[in-house]
CSV table of C-alpha atoms in Angstrom, one decimal:
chain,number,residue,atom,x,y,z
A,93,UNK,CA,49.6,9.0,-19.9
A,94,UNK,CA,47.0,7.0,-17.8
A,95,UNK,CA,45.2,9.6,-16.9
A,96,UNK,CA,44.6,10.6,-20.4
A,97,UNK,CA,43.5,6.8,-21.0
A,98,UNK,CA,41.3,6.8,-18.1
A,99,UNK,CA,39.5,10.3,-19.7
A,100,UNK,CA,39.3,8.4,-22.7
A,101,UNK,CA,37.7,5.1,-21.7
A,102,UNK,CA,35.0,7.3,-19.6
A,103,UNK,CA,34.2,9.3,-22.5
A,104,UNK,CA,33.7,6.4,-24.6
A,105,UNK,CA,31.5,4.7,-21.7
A,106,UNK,CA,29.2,7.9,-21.7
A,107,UNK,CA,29.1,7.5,-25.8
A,108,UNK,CA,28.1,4.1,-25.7
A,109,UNK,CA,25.7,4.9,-23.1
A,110,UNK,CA,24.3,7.9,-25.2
A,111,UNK,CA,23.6,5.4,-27.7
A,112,UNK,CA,21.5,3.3,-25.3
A,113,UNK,CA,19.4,5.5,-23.9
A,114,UNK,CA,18.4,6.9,-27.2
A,115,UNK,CA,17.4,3.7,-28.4
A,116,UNK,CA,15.4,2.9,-25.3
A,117,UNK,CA,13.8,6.6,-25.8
A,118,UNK,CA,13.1,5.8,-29.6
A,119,UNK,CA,11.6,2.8,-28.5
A,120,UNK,CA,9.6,4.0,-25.8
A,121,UNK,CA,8.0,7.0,-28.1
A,122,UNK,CA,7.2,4.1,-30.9
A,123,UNK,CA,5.7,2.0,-27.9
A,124,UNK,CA,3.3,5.1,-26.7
A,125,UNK,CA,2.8,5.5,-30.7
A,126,UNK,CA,1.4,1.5,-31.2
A,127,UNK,CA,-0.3,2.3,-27.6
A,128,UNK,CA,-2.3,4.8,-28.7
A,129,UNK,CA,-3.5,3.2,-31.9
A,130,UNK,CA,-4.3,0.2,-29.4
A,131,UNK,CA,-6.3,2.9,-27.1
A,132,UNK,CA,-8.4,3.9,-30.3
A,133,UNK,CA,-9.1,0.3,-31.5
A,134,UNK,CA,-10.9,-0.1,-27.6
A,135,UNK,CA,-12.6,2.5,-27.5
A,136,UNK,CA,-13.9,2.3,-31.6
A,137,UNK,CA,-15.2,-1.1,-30.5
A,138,UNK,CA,-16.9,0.0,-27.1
A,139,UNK,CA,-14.3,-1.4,-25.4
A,140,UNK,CA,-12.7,-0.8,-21.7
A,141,UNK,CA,-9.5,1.8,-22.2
A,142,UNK,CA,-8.7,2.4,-18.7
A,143,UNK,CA,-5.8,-0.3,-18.8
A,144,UNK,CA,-4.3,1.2,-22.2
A,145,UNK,CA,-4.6,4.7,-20.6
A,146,UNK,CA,-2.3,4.1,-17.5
A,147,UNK,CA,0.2,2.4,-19.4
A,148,UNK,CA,0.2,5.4,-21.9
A,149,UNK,CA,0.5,7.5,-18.6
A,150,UNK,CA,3.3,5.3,-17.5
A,151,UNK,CA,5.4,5.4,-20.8
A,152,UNK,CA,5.0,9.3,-21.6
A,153,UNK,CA,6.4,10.0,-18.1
A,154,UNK,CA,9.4,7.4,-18.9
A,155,UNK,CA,9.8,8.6,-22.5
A,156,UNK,CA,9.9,12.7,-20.6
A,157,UNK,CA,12.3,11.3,-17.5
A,158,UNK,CA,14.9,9.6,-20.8
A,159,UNK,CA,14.5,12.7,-22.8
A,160,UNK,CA,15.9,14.9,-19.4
A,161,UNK,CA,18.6,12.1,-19.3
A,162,UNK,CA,20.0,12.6,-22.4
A,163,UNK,CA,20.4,16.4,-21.9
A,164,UNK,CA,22.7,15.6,-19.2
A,165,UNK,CA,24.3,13.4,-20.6
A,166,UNK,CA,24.7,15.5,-23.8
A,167,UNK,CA,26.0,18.4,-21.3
A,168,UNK,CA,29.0,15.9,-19.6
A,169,UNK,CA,30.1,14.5,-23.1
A,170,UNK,CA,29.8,18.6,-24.6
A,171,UNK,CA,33.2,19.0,-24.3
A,172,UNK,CA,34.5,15.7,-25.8
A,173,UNK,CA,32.6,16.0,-29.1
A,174,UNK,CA,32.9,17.8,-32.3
A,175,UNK,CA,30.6,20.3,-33.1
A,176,UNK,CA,28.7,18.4,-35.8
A,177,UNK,CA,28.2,15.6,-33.5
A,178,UNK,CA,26.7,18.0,-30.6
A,179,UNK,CA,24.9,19.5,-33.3
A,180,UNK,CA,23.7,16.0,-34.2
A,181,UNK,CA,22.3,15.0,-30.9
A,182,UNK,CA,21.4,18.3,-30.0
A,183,UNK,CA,18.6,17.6,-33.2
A,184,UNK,CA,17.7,14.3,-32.0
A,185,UNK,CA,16.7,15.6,-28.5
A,186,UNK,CA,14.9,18.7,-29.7
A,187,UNK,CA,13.0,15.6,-32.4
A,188,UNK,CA,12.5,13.2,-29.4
A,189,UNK,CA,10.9,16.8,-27.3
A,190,UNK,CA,8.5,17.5,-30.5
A,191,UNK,CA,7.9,14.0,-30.7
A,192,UNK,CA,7.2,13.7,-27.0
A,193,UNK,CA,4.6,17.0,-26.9
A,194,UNK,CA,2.8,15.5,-30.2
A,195,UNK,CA,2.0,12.2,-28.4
A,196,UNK,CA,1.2,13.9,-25.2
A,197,UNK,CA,-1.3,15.6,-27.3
A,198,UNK,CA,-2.5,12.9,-28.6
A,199,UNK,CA,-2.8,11.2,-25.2
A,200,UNK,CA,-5.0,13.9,-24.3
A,201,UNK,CA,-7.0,14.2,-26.5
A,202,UNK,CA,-9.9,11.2,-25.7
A,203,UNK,CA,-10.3,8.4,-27.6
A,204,UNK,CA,-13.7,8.5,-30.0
A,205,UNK,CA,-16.1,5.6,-30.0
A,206,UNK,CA,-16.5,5.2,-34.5
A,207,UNK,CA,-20.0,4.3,-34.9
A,208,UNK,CA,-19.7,3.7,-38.4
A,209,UNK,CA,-19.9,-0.2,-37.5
A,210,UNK,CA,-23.6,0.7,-36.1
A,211,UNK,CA,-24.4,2.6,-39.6
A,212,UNK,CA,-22.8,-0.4,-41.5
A,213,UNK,CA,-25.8,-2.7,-40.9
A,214,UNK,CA,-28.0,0.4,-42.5
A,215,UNK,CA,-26.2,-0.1,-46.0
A,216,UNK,CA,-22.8,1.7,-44.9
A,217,UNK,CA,-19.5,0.5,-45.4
A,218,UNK,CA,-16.9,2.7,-44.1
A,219,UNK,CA,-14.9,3.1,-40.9
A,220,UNK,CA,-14.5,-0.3,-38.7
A,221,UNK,CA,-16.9,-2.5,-41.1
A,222,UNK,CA,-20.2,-3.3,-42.4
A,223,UNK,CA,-23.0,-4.7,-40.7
A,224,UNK,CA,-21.0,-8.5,-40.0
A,225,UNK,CA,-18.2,-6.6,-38.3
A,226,UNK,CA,-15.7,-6.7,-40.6
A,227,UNK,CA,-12.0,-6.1,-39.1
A,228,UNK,CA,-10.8,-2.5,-39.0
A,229,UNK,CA,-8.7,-1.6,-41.8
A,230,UNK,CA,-5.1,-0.2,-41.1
A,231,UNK,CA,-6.1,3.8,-42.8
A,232,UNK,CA,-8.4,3.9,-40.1
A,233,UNK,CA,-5.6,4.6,-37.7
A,234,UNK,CA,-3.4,6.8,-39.8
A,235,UNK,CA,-4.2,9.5,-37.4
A,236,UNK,CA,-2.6,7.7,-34.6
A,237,UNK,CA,0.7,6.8,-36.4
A,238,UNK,CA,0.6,5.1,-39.4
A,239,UNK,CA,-0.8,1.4,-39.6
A,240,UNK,CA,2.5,-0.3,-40.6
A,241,UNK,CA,4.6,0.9,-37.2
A,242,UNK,CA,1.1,-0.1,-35.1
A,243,UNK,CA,1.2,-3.9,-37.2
A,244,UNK,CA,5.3,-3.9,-36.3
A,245,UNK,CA,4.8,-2.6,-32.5
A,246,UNK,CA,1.5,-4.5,-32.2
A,247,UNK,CA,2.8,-7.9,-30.7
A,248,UNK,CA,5.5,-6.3,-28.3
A,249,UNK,CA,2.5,-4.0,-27.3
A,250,UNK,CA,0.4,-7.0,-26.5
A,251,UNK,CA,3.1,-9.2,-25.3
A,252,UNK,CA,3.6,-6.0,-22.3
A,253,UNK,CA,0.1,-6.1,-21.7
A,254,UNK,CA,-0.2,-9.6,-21.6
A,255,UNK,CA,2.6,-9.4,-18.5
A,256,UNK,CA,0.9,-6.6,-17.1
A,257,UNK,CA,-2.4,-8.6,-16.6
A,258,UNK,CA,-0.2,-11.4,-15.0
A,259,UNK,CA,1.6,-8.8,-12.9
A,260,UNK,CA,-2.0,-7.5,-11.6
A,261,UNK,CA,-3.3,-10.8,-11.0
A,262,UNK,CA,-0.7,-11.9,-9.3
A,263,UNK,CA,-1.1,-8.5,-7.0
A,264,UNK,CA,-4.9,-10.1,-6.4
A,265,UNK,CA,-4.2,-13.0,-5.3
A,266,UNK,CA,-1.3,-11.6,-2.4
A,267,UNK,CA,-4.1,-9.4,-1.7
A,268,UNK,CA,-6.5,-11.9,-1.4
A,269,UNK,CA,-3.6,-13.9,1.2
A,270,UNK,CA,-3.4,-10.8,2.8
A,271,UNK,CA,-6.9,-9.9,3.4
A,272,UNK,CA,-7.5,-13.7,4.4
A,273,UNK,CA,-4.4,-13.0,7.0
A,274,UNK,CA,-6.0,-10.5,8.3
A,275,UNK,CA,-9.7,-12.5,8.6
A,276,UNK,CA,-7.3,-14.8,10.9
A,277,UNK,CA,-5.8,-11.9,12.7
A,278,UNK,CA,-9.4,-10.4,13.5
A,279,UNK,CA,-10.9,-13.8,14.8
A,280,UNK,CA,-7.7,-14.2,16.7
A,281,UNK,CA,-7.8,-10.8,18.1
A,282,UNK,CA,-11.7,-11.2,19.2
A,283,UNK,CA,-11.2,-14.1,21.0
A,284,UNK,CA,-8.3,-13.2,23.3
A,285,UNK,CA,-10.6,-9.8,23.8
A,286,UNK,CA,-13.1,-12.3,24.7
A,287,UNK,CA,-10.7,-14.2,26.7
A,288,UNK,CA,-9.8,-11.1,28.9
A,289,UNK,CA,-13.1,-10.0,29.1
A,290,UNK,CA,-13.7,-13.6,31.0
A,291,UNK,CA,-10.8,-12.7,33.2
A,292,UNK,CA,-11.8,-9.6,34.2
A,293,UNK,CA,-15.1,-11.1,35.5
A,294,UNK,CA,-13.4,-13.6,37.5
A,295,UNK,CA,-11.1,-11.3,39.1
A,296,UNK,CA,-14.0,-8.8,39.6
A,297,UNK,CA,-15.6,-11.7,41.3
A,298,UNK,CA,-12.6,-12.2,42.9
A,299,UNK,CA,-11.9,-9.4,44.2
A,300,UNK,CA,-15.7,-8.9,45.9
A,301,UNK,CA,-15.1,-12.1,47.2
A,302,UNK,CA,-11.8,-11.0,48.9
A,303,UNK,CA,-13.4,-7.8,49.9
A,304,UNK,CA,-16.5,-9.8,52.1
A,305,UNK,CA,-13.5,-11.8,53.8
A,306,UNK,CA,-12.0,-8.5,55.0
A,307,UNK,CA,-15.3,-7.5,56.2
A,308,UNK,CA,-15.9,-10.4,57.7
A,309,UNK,CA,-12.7,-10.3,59.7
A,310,UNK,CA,-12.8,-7.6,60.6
A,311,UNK,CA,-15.7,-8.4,62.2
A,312,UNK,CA,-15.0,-11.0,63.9
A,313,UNK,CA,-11.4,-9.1,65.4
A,314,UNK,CA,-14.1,-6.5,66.6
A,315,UNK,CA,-15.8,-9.4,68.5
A,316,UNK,CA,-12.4,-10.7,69.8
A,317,UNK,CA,-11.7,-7.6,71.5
A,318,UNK,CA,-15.1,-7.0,72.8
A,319,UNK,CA,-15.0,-10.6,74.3
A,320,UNK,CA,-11.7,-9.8,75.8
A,321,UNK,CA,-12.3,-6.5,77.2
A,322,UNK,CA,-15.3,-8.3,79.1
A,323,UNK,CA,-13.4,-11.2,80.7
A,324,UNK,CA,-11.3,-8.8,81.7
A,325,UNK,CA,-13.8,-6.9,83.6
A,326,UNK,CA,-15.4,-10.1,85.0
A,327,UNK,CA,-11.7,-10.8,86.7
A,328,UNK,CA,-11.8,-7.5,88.7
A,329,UNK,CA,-15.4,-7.8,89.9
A,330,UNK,CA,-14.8,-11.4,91.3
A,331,UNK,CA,-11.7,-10.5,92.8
A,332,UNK,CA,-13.3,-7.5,94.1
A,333,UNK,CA,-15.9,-10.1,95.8
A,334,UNK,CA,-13.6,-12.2,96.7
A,335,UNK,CA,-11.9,-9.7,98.9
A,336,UNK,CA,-14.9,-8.5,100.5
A,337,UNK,CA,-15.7,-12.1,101.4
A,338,UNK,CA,-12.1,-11.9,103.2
A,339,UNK,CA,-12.8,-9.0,105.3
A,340,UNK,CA,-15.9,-10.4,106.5
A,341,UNK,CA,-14.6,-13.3,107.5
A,342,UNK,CA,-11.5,-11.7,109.1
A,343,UNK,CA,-14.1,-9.3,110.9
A,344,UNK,CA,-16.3,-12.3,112.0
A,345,UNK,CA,-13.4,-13.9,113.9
A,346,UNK,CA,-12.8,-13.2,117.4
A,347,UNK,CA,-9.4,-12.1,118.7
């Protein structure tokens, strides 16, 4: 029925996706192969191998991480397959593993620097050339993988360099924006600090100022009462005259 279609069509999605992904492993492990042929050319010629190094990092973890998704996927499809077919991929993951451990082996072991080019100019021939020096010859990587699959991965290899350097200086120069944006940020930053800082000192000043005036008010309130607490006193003692002034009078007149 449909269901039985739909079972179907899944299982032939998760075939067709087997396929891919161990293609795109296969590829990766000859990549990491023509990488580290690449990684002894530098360092045979005294040349910088830091670059080739973290993309061989990169690729062995991606080639390990397609490796782990194939046993799963090999696991979901078990049950759909015949037994020489699960026998079948079951080999090619257990070849892509050994595969995977002899190129991490080779990853860590360190490149050598071949001298032979030095000894070249002393009557020597061997190795990376004589004393004009003379292009390597393709034997002198057969310990990295065989000189034809390094001369057939060779221009993919460079092409994926060649967009790596772009890809990192393309990361320079928004770093460069950036660290100019935040030059900007700094200069705008100091001079609204400096800005407040100015404020500060005018309302310091200000507020000294306002502080005098209360002083100075308070003063002169002080003086107001004093002034008015004497005028008030001056009242009584002239109407205490005045009356005096009265009685004498009225005392002075006969009846």
């Amino acid at each position: 029925g449909s269901g039985q279609d739909k079972k179907t069509g899944l299982g032939a999605a998760k075939m067709d996706r087997w396929a891919t992904d161990q293609n795109s492993a296969l590829k990766k492990a000859d990549d990491i192969k023509a990488a580290l042929a690449e990684r002894q050319r530098l360092a045979g010629s005294g040349q910088d191998t830091s670059k080739t190094t973290s993309y061989l990092r990169k690729m062995l973890n991606e080639l390990s991480i397609s490796i782990s998704r194939l046993e799963d996927l090999l696991g979901e499809t078990a049950d759909s397959l015949s037994d020489q077919e699960l026998e079948r991929r079951d080999g090619i993951i257990n070849s892509l593993k050994a595969r995977c451990e002899d190129l991490q082996s080779q990853f860590s072991r360190p490149a050598q620097r071949d001298d032979s080019a030095r000894g070249g100019s002393r009557g020597g021939n061997s190795g990376f050339g004589g004393a004009f020096g003379a292009p390597p010859s393709r034997s002198a990587y057969s310990d990295y993988g065989g000189g034809s699959d390094y001369g057939n991965g060779g221009g993919a290899h460079n092409e994926l360099f060649s967009q790596q350097d772009q890809i990192m200086r393309e990361q320079d120069q928004g770093l460069e924006l950036l660290s100019q944006s935040i030059a900007r940020q700094k200069q705008i930053g100091m001079a609204i600090g400096n800005e407040l800082d100015d404020q500060n000192i005018m309302l310091g000043e200000l507020s000294e100022g306002m502080d005098n005036t209360h002083m100075r008010l308070k003063r002169e309130t002080q003086h107001v009462v004093y002034i008015t607490e004497k005028t008030k006193t001056n009242g009584m003692i002239c109407c205490i005259i005045l009356l005096i002034i009265i009685i004498i009078l009225v005392a002075a007149i006969p009846m």
